[in-house]
Short mmCIF file of C-alpha atoms and ligand atoms in Angstrom, two decimals:
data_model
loop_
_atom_site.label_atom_id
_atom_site.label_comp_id
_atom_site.label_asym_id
_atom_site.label_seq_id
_atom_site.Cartn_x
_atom_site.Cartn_y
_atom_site.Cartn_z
CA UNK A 1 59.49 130.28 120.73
CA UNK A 2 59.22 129.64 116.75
CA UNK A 3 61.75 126.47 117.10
CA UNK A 4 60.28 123.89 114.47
CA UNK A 5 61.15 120.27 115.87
CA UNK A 6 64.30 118.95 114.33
CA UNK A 7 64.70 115.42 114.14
CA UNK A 8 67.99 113.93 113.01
CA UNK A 9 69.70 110.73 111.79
CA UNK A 10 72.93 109.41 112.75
CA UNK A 11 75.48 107.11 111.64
CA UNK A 12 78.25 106.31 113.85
CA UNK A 13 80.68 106.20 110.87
CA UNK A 14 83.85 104.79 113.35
CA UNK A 15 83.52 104.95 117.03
CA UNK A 16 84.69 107.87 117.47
CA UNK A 17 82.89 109.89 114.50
CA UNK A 18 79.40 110.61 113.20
CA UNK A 19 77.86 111.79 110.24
CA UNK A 20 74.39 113.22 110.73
CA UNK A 21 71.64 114.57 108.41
CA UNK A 22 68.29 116.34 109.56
CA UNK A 23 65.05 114.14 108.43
CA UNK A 24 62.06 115.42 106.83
CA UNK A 25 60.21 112.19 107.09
CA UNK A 26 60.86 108.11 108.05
CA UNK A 27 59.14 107.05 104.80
CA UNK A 28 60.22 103.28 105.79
CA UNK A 29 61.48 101.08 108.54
CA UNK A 30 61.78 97.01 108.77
CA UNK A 31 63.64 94.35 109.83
CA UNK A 32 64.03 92.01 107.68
CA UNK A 33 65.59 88.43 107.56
CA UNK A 34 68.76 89.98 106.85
CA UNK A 35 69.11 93.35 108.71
CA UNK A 36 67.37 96.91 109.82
CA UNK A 37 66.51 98.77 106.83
CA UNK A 38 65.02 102.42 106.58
CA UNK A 39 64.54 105.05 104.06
CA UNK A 40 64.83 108.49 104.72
CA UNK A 41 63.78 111.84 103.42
CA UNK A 42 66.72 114.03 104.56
CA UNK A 43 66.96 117.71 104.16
CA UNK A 44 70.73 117.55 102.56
CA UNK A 45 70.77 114.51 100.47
CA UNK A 46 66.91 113.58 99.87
CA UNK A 47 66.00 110.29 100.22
CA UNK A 48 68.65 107.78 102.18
CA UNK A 49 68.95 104.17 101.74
CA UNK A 50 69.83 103.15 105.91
CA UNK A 51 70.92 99.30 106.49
CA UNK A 52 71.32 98.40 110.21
CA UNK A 53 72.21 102.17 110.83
CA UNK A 54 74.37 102.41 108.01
CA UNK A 55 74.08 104.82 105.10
CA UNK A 56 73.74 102.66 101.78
CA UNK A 57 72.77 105.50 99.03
CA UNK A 58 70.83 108.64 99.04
CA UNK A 59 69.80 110.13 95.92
CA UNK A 60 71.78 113.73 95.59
CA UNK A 61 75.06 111.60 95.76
CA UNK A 62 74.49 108.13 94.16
CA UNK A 63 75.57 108.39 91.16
CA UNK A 64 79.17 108.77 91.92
CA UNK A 65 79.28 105.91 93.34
CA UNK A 66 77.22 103.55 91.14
CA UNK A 67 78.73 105.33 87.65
CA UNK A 68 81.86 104.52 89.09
CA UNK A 69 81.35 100.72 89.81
CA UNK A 70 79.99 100.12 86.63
CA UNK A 71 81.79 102.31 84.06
CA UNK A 72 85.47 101.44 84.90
CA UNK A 73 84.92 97.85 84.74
CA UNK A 74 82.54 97.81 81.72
CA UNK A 75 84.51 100.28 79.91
CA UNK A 76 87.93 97.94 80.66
CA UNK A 77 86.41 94.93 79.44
CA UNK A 78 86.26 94.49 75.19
CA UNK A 79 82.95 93.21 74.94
CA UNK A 80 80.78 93.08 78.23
CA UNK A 81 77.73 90.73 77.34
CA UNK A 82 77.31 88.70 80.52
CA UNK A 83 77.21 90.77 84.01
CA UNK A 84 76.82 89.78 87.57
CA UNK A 85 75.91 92.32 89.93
CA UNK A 86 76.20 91.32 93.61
CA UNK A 87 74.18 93.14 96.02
CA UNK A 88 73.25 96.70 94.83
CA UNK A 89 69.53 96.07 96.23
CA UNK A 90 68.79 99.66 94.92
CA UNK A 91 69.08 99.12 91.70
CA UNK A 92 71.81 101.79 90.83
CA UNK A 93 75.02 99.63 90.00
CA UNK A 94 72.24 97.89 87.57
CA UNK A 95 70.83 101.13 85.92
CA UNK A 96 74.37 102.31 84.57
CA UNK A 97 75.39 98.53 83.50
CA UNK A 98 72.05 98.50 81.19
CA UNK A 99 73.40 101.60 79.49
CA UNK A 100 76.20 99.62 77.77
CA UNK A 101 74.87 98.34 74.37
CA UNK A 102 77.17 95.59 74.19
CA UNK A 103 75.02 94.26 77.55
CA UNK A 104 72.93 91.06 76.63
CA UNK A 105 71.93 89.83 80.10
CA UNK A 106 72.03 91.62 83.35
CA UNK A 107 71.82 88.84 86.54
CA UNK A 108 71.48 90.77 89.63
CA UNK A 109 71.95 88.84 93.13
CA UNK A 110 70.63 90.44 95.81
CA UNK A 111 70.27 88.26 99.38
CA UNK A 112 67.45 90.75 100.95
CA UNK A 113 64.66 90.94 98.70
CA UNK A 114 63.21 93.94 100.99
CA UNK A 115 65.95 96.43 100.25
CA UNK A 116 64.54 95.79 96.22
CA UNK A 117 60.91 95.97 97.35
CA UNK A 118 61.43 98.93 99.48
CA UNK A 119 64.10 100.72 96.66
CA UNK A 120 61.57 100.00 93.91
CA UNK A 121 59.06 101.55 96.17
CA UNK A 122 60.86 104.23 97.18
CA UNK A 123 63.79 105.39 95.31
CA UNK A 124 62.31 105.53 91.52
CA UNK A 125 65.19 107.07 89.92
CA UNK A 126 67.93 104.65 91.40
CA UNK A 127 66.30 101.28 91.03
CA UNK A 128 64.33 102.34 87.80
CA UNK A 129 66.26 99.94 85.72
CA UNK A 130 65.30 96.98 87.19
CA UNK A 131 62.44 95.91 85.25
CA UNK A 132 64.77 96.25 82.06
CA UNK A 133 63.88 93.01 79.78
CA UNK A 134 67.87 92.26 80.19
CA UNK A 135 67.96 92.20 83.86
CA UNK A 136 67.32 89.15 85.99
CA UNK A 137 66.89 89.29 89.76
CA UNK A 138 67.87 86.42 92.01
CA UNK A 139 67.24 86.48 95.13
CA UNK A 140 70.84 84.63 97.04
CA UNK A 141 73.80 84.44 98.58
CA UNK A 142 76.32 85.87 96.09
CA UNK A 143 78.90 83.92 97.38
CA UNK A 144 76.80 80.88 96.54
CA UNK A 145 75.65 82.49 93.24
CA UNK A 146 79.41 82.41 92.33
CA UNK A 147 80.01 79.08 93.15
CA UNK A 148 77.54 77.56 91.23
CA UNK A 149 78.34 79.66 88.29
CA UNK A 150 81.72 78.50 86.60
CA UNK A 151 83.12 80.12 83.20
CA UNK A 152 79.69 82.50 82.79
CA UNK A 153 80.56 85.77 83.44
CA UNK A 154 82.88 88.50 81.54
CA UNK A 155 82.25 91.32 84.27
CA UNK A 156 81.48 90.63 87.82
CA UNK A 157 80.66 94.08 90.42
CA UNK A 158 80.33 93.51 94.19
CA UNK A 159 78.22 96.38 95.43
CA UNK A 160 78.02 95.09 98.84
CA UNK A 161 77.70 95.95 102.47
CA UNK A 162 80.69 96.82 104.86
CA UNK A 163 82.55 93.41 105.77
CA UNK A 164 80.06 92.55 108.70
CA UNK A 165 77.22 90.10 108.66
CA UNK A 166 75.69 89.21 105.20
CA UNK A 167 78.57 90.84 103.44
CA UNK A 168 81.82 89.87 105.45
CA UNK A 169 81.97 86.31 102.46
CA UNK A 170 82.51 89.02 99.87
CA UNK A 171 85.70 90.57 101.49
CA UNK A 172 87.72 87.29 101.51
CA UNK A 173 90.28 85.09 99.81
CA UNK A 174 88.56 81.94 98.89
CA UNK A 175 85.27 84.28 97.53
CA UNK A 176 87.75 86.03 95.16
CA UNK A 177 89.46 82.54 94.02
CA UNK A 178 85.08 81.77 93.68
CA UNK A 179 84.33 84.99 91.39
CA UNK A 180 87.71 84.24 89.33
CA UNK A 181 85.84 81.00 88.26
CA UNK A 182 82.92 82.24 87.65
CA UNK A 183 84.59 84.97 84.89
CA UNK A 184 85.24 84.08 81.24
CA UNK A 185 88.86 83.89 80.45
CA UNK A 186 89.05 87.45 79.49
CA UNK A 187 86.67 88.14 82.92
CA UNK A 188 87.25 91.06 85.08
CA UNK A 189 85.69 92.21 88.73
CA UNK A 190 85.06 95.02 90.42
CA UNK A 191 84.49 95.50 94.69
CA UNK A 192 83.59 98.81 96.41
CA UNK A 193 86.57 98.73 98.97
CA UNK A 194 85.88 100.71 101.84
CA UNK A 195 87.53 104.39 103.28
CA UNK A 196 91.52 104.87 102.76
CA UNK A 197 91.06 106.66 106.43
CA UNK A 198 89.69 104.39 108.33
CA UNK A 199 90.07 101.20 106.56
CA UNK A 200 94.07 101.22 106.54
CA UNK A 201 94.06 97.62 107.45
CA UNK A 202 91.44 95.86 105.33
CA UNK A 203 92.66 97.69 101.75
CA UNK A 204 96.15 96.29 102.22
CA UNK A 205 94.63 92.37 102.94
CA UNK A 206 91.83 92.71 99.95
CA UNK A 207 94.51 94.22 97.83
CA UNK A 208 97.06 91.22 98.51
CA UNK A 209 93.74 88.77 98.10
CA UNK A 210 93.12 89.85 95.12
CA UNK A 211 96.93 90.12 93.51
CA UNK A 212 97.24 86.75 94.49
CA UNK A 213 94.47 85.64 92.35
CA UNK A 214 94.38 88.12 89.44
CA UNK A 215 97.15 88.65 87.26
CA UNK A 216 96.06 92.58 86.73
CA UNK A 217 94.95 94.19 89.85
CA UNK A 218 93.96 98.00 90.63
CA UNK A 219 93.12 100.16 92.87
CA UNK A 220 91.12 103.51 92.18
CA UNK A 221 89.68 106.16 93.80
CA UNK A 222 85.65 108.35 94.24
CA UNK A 223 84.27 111.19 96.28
CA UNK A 224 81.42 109.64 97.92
CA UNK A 225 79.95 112.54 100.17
CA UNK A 226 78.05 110.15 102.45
CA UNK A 227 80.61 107.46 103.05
CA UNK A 228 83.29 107.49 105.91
CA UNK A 229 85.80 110.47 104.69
CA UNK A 230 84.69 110.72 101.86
CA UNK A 231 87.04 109.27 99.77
CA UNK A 232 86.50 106.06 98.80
CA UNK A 233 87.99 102.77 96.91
CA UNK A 234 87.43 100.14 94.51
CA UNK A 235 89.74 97.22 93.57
CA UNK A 236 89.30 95.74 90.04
CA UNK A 237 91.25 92.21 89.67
CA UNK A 238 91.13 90.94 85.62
CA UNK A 239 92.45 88.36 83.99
CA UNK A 240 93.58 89.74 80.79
CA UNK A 241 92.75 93.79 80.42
CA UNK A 242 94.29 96.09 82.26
CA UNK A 243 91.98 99.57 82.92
CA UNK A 244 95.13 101.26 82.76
CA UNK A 245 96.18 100.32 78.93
CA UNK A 246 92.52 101.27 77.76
CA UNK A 247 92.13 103.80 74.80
CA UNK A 248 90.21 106.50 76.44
CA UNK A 249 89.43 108.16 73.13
CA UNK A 250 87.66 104.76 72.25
CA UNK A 251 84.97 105.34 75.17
CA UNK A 252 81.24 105.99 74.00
CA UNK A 253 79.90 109.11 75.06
CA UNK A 254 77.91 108.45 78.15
CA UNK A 255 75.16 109.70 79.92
CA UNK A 256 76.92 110.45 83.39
CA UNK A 257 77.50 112.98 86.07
CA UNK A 258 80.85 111.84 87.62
CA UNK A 259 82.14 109.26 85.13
CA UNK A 260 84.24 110.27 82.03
CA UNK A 261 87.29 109.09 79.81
CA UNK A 262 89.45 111.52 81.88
CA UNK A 263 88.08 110.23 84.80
CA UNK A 264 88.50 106.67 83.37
CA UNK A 265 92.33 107.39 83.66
CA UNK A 266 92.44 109.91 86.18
CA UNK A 267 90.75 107.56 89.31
CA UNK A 268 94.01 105.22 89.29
CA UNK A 269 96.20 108.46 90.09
CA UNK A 270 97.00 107.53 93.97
CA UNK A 271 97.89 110.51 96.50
CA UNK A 272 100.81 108.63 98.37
CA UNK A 273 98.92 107.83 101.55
CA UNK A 274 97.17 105.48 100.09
CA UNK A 275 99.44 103.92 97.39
CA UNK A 276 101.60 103.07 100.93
CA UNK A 277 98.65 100.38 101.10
CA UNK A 278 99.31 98.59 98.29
CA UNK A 279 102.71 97.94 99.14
CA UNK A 280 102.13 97.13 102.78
CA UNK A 281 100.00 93.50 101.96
N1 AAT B 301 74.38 100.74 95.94
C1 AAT B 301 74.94 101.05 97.20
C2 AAT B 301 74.29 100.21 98.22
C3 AAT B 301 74.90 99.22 98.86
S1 AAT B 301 73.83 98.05 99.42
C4 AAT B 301 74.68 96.58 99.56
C5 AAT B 301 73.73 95.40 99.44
O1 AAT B 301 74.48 94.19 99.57
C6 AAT B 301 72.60 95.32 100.48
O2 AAT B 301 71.37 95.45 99.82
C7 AAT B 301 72.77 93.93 101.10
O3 AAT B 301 71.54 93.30 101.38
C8 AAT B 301 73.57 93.20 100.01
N2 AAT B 301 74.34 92.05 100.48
C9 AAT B 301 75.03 91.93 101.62
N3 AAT B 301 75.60 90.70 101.69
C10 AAT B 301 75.27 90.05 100.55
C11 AAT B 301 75.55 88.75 100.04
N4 AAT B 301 76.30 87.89 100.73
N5 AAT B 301 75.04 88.41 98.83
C12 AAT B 301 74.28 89.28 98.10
N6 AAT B 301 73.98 90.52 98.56
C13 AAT B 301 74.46 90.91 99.76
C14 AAT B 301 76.36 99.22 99.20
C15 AAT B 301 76.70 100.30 100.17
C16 AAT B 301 78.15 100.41 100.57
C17 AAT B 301 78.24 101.12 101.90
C18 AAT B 301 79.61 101.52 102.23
N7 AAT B 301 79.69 102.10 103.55
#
């Protein structure tokens, strides 16, 4: 018998499917005030982010994601000076907004202070921007951040949890009427919107949410690997520019992996399955 012990992870992804990934090492494991965080060293993806058994980041496959929260919004916007990042305790969403110019002041609200400890710790080359002179780290609520911050804002992104515990504030109505105050007058958000496969219900109610408070609203589209499916959405509501009408040729030339002007334009292209959710609200 040369069998080396195999020891794996896995996340129930819906009840009735997993996803799971052979670990090299626990380097981390807590339970904070908040929920049950771990970090990983996986075979497949490297090092994993885990919140209450839930697969957050991992380091081979980040950057889709977090290129594509910040660049689309930052790169719709005229002049992004003031940012609000919600969540994101990794760090990543941050790193790519610090790599606009036009980027005065970074405020990053995280509620868990552990997932920054542990992502500083941990996961260098995700949460590496975070000591950046620009970027301030609060440790709160977002919802409450937004409330208590009217008129401050030109681009908001919610990089939050799925919408249970902590995180189920930043899937609803009154939090997006909330963020719309807390924008400029030209302000836009962004929210990381969950799986077109298995979240055929929620898109449809955020989508209508949103539309009812934003006079531009859109939906686009990322291959997450790590995520349920896959595929995965975001929904940008702004008040004045639409990501659609933006001169691609006008884009800086950016140091990315996943993001680009064609992208830019090509993430609003929806496969009919899931523009049927936009019209179902
Ligand atoms: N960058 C991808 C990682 C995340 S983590 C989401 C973060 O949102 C967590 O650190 C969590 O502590 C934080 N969070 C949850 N609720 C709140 C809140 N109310 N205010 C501020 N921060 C909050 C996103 C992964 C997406 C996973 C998709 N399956």
């Amino acid at each position: 018998m040369d069998q080396k012990l195999q020891l794996w992870f896995t996340e129930l992804q819906t009840d009735d499917m997993a996803l799971s990934c052979r670990v090299k090492k626990t380097l981390h494991q807590e339970e904070t005030p908040f929920q049950s965080l771990a970090v990983l060293d996986t075979e497949q993806f490297g090092r994993m982010l885990v919140l209450d058994n839930v697969i957050q980041t991992t380091v081979r496959d980040e950057f889709v994601y977090h290129e594509m929260m910040a660049h689309v919004a930052l790169n719709t916007h005229a002049l992004p000076k003031k940012v609000l990042v919600i969540g994101g305790g990794d760090g990543g969403v941050v790193r790519e907004v610090v790599k606009h110019r036009s980027v005065e002041k970074v405020v990053h609200c995280e509620i868990d202070g552990a997932v920054i400890e542990a992502s500083r710790k941990y996961l260098p080359e995700i949460s590496c921007a975070l000591d950046d002179p620009r970027v301030d780290i609060v440790i709160d609520d977002g919802i409450k951040h937004v409330r208590e911050h009217k008129k401050t804002y030109d681009v908001i992104i919610v990089d939050s949890t799925d919408p249970v515990g902590p995180a189920e504030g930043l899937f609803s109505a009154s939090f997006y009427r909330s963020i719309y105050e807390a924008l400029n007058e030209d302000g836009l958000f962004v929210a990381q919107t969950e799986s077109p496969f298995f979240n055929r219900d929620l898109i449809p109610r955020l989508y209508k949410d949103i539309s009812a408070v934003f006079p531009v609203t859109r939906l686009f589209l990322a291959c997450v690997p790590t995520y349920p499916g896959g595929l995965w959405t975001f929904t940008m509501g702004s008040k004045r520019y639409d990501p659609l009408e933006v001169d691609i040729a006008g884009i800086p030339q950016m140091d990315t992996k996943y993001y680009s002007p064609a992208v830019h334009r090509s993430c609003f292209v929806l496969p009919p399955f899931v523009e049927e959710l936009l019209v179902q609200g």
